[in-house]
Coordinates of C-alpha atoms and ligand atoms in Angstrom, one line a residue:
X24 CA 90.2 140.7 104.5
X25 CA 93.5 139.8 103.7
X26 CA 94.5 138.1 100.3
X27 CA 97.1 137.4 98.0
X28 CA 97.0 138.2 94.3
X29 CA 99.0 135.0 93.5
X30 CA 97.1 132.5 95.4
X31 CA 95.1 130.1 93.7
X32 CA 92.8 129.7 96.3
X33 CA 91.9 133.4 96.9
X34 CA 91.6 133.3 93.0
X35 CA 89.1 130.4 93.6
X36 CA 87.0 132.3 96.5
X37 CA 86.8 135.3 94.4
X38 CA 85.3 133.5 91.5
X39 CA 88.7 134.5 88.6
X40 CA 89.2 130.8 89.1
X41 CA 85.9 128.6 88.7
X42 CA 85.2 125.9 91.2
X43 CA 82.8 123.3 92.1
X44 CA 81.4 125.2 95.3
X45 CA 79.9 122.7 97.7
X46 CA 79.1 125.5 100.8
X47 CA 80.3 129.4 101.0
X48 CA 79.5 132.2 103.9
X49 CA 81.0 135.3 105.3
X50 CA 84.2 133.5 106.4
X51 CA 84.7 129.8 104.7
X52 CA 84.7 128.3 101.0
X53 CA 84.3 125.3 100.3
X54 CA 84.6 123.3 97.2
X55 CA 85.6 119.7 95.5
X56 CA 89.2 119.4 94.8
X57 CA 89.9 118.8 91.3
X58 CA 92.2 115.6 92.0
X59 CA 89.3 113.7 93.6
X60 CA 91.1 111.1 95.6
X61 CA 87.8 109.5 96.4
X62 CA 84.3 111.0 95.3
X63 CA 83.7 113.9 97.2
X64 CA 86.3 115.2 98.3
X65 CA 86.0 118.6 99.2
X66 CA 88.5 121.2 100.5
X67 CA 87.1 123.9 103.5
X68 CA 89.3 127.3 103.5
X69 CA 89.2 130.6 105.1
X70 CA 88.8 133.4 102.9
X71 CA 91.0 135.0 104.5
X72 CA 94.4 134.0 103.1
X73 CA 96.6 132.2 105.7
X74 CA 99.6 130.5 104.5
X75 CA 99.3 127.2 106.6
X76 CA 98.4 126.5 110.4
X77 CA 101.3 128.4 111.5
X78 CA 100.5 131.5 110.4
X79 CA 96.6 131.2 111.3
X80 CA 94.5 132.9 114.0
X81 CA 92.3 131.1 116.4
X82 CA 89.1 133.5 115.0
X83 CA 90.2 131.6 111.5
X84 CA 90.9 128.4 112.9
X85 CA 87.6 128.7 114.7
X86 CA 85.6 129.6 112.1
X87 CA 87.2 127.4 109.3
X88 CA 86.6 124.2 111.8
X89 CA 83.0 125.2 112.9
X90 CA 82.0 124.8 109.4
X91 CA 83.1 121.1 108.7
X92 CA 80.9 118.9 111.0
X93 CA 77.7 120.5 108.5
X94 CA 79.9 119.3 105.4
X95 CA 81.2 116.1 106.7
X96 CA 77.5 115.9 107.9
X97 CA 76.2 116.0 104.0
X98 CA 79.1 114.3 102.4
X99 CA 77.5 111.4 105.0
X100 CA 74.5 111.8 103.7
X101 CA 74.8 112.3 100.3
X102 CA 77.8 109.1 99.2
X103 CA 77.4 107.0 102.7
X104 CA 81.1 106.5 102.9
X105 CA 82.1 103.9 105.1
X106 CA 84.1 107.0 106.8
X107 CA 85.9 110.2 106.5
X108 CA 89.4 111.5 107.0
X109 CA 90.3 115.0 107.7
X110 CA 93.6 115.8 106.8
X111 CA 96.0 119.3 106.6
X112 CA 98.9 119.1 105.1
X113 CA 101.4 122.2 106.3
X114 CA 104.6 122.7 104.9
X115 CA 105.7 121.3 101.3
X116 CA 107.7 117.7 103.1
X117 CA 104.2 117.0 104.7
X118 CA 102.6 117.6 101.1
X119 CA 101.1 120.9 101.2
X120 CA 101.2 121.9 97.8
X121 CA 98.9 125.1 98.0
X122 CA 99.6 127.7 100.5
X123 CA 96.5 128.9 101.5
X124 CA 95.3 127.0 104.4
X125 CA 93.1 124.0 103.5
X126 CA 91.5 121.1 105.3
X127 CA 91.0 118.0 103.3
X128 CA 87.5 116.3 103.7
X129 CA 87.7 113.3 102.0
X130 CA 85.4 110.3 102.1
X131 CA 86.5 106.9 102.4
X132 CA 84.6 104.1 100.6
X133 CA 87.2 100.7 101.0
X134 CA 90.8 100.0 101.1
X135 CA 91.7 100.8 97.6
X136 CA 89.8 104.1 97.0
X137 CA 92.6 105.7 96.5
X138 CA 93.7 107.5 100.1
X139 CA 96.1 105.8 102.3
X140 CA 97.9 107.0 105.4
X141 CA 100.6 104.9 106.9
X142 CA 101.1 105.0 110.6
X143 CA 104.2 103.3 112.1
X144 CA 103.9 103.0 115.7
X145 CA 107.0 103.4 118.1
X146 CA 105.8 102.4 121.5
X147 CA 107.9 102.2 124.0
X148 CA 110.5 104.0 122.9
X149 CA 110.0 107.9 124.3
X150 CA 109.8 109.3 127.2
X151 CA 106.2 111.0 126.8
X152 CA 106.3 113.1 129.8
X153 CA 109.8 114.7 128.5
X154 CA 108.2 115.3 124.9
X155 CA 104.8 116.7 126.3
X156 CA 107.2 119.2 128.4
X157 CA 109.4 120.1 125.4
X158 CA 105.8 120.8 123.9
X159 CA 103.9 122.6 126.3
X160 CA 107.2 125.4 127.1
X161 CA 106.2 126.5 123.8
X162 CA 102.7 127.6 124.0
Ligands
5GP6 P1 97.8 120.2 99.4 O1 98.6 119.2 98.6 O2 98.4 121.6 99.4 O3 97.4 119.6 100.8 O4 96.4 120.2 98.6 C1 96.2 121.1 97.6 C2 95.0 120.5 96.8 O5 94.5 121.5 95.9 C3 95.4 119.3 95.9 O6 94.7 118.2 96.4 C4 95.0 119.7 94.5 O7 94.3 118.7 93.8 C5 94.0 120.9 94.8 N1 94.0 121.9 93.7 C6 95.1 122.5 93.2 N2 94.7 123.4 92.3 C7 93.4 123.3 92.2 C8 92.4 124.0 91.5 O8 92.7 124.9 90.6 N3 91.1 123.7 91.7 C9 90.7 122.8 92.6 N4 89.4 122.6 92.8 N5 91.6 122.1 93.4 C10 92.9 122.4 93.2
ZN7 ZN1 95.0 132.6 99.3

């Protein structure tokens, strides 16, 4: 499996780097991040080391996302937030700050528990049929 001697994360998985471990098999670790935007929240990794979603496999995106719907499932059950966001951050302008590939579970309680996401819509304004096109050459 591959990892990288100067990731934190792989440090984390491997135990050189203690953690708060909330679920761990064969593939995925997961644990609480030590920032704690809102109580519980938890960040799911492959233990194999991927930078980001660019550089990640389907097997790895598979397995890292078959694991969260059992820890959103208990987050659920253990705070009852009002709701959960699920967020990846790729690339350091987006905010990824740790390159290992990470998803961000993190439970929301109210308006002011600390996440926010702004979303400015611009409707209207594109031609969606061109920008699906420019998309889907790619693949
Ligand atoms: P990013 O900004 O890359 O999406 O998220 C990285 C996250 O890793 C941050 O929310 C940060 O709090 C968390 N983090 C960084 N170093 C450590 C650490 O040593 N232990 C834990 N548990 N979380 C960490
Ligand atoms: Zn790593």
């Amino acid at each position: 499996m591959r990892t990288d001697a100067d990731c934190i994360f792989c440090k984390i998985i491997a135990g050189d780097i203690p953690s708060a471990k909330v679920y761990e098999d064969d593939d995925v670790y997961a644990f609480l991040d030590i920032s704690q935007v809102t109580k519980g929240h938890t960040l799911v990794i492959p233990k194999e080391h991927t930078k980001n979603i660019y550089e990640t496999d389907e097997a790895i995106a598979a397995a890292l996302f078959a694991r969260v719907p059992k820890i959103a499932n208990a987050l659920n059950q253990a705070f009852q937030p009002a709701g959960i966001n699920i967020v990846n951050n790729n690339e350091e302008f987006a905010g990824q700050t740790v390159f290992h590939l990470h998803l961000h579970l993190i439970p929301r309680y109210d308006k002011t528990d600390g996440y926010q996401a702004q979303w400015i819509t611009h409707e209207n304004q594109h031609d969606l049929a061109a920008i699906a096109s420019e998309i889907s050459t790619n693949l």
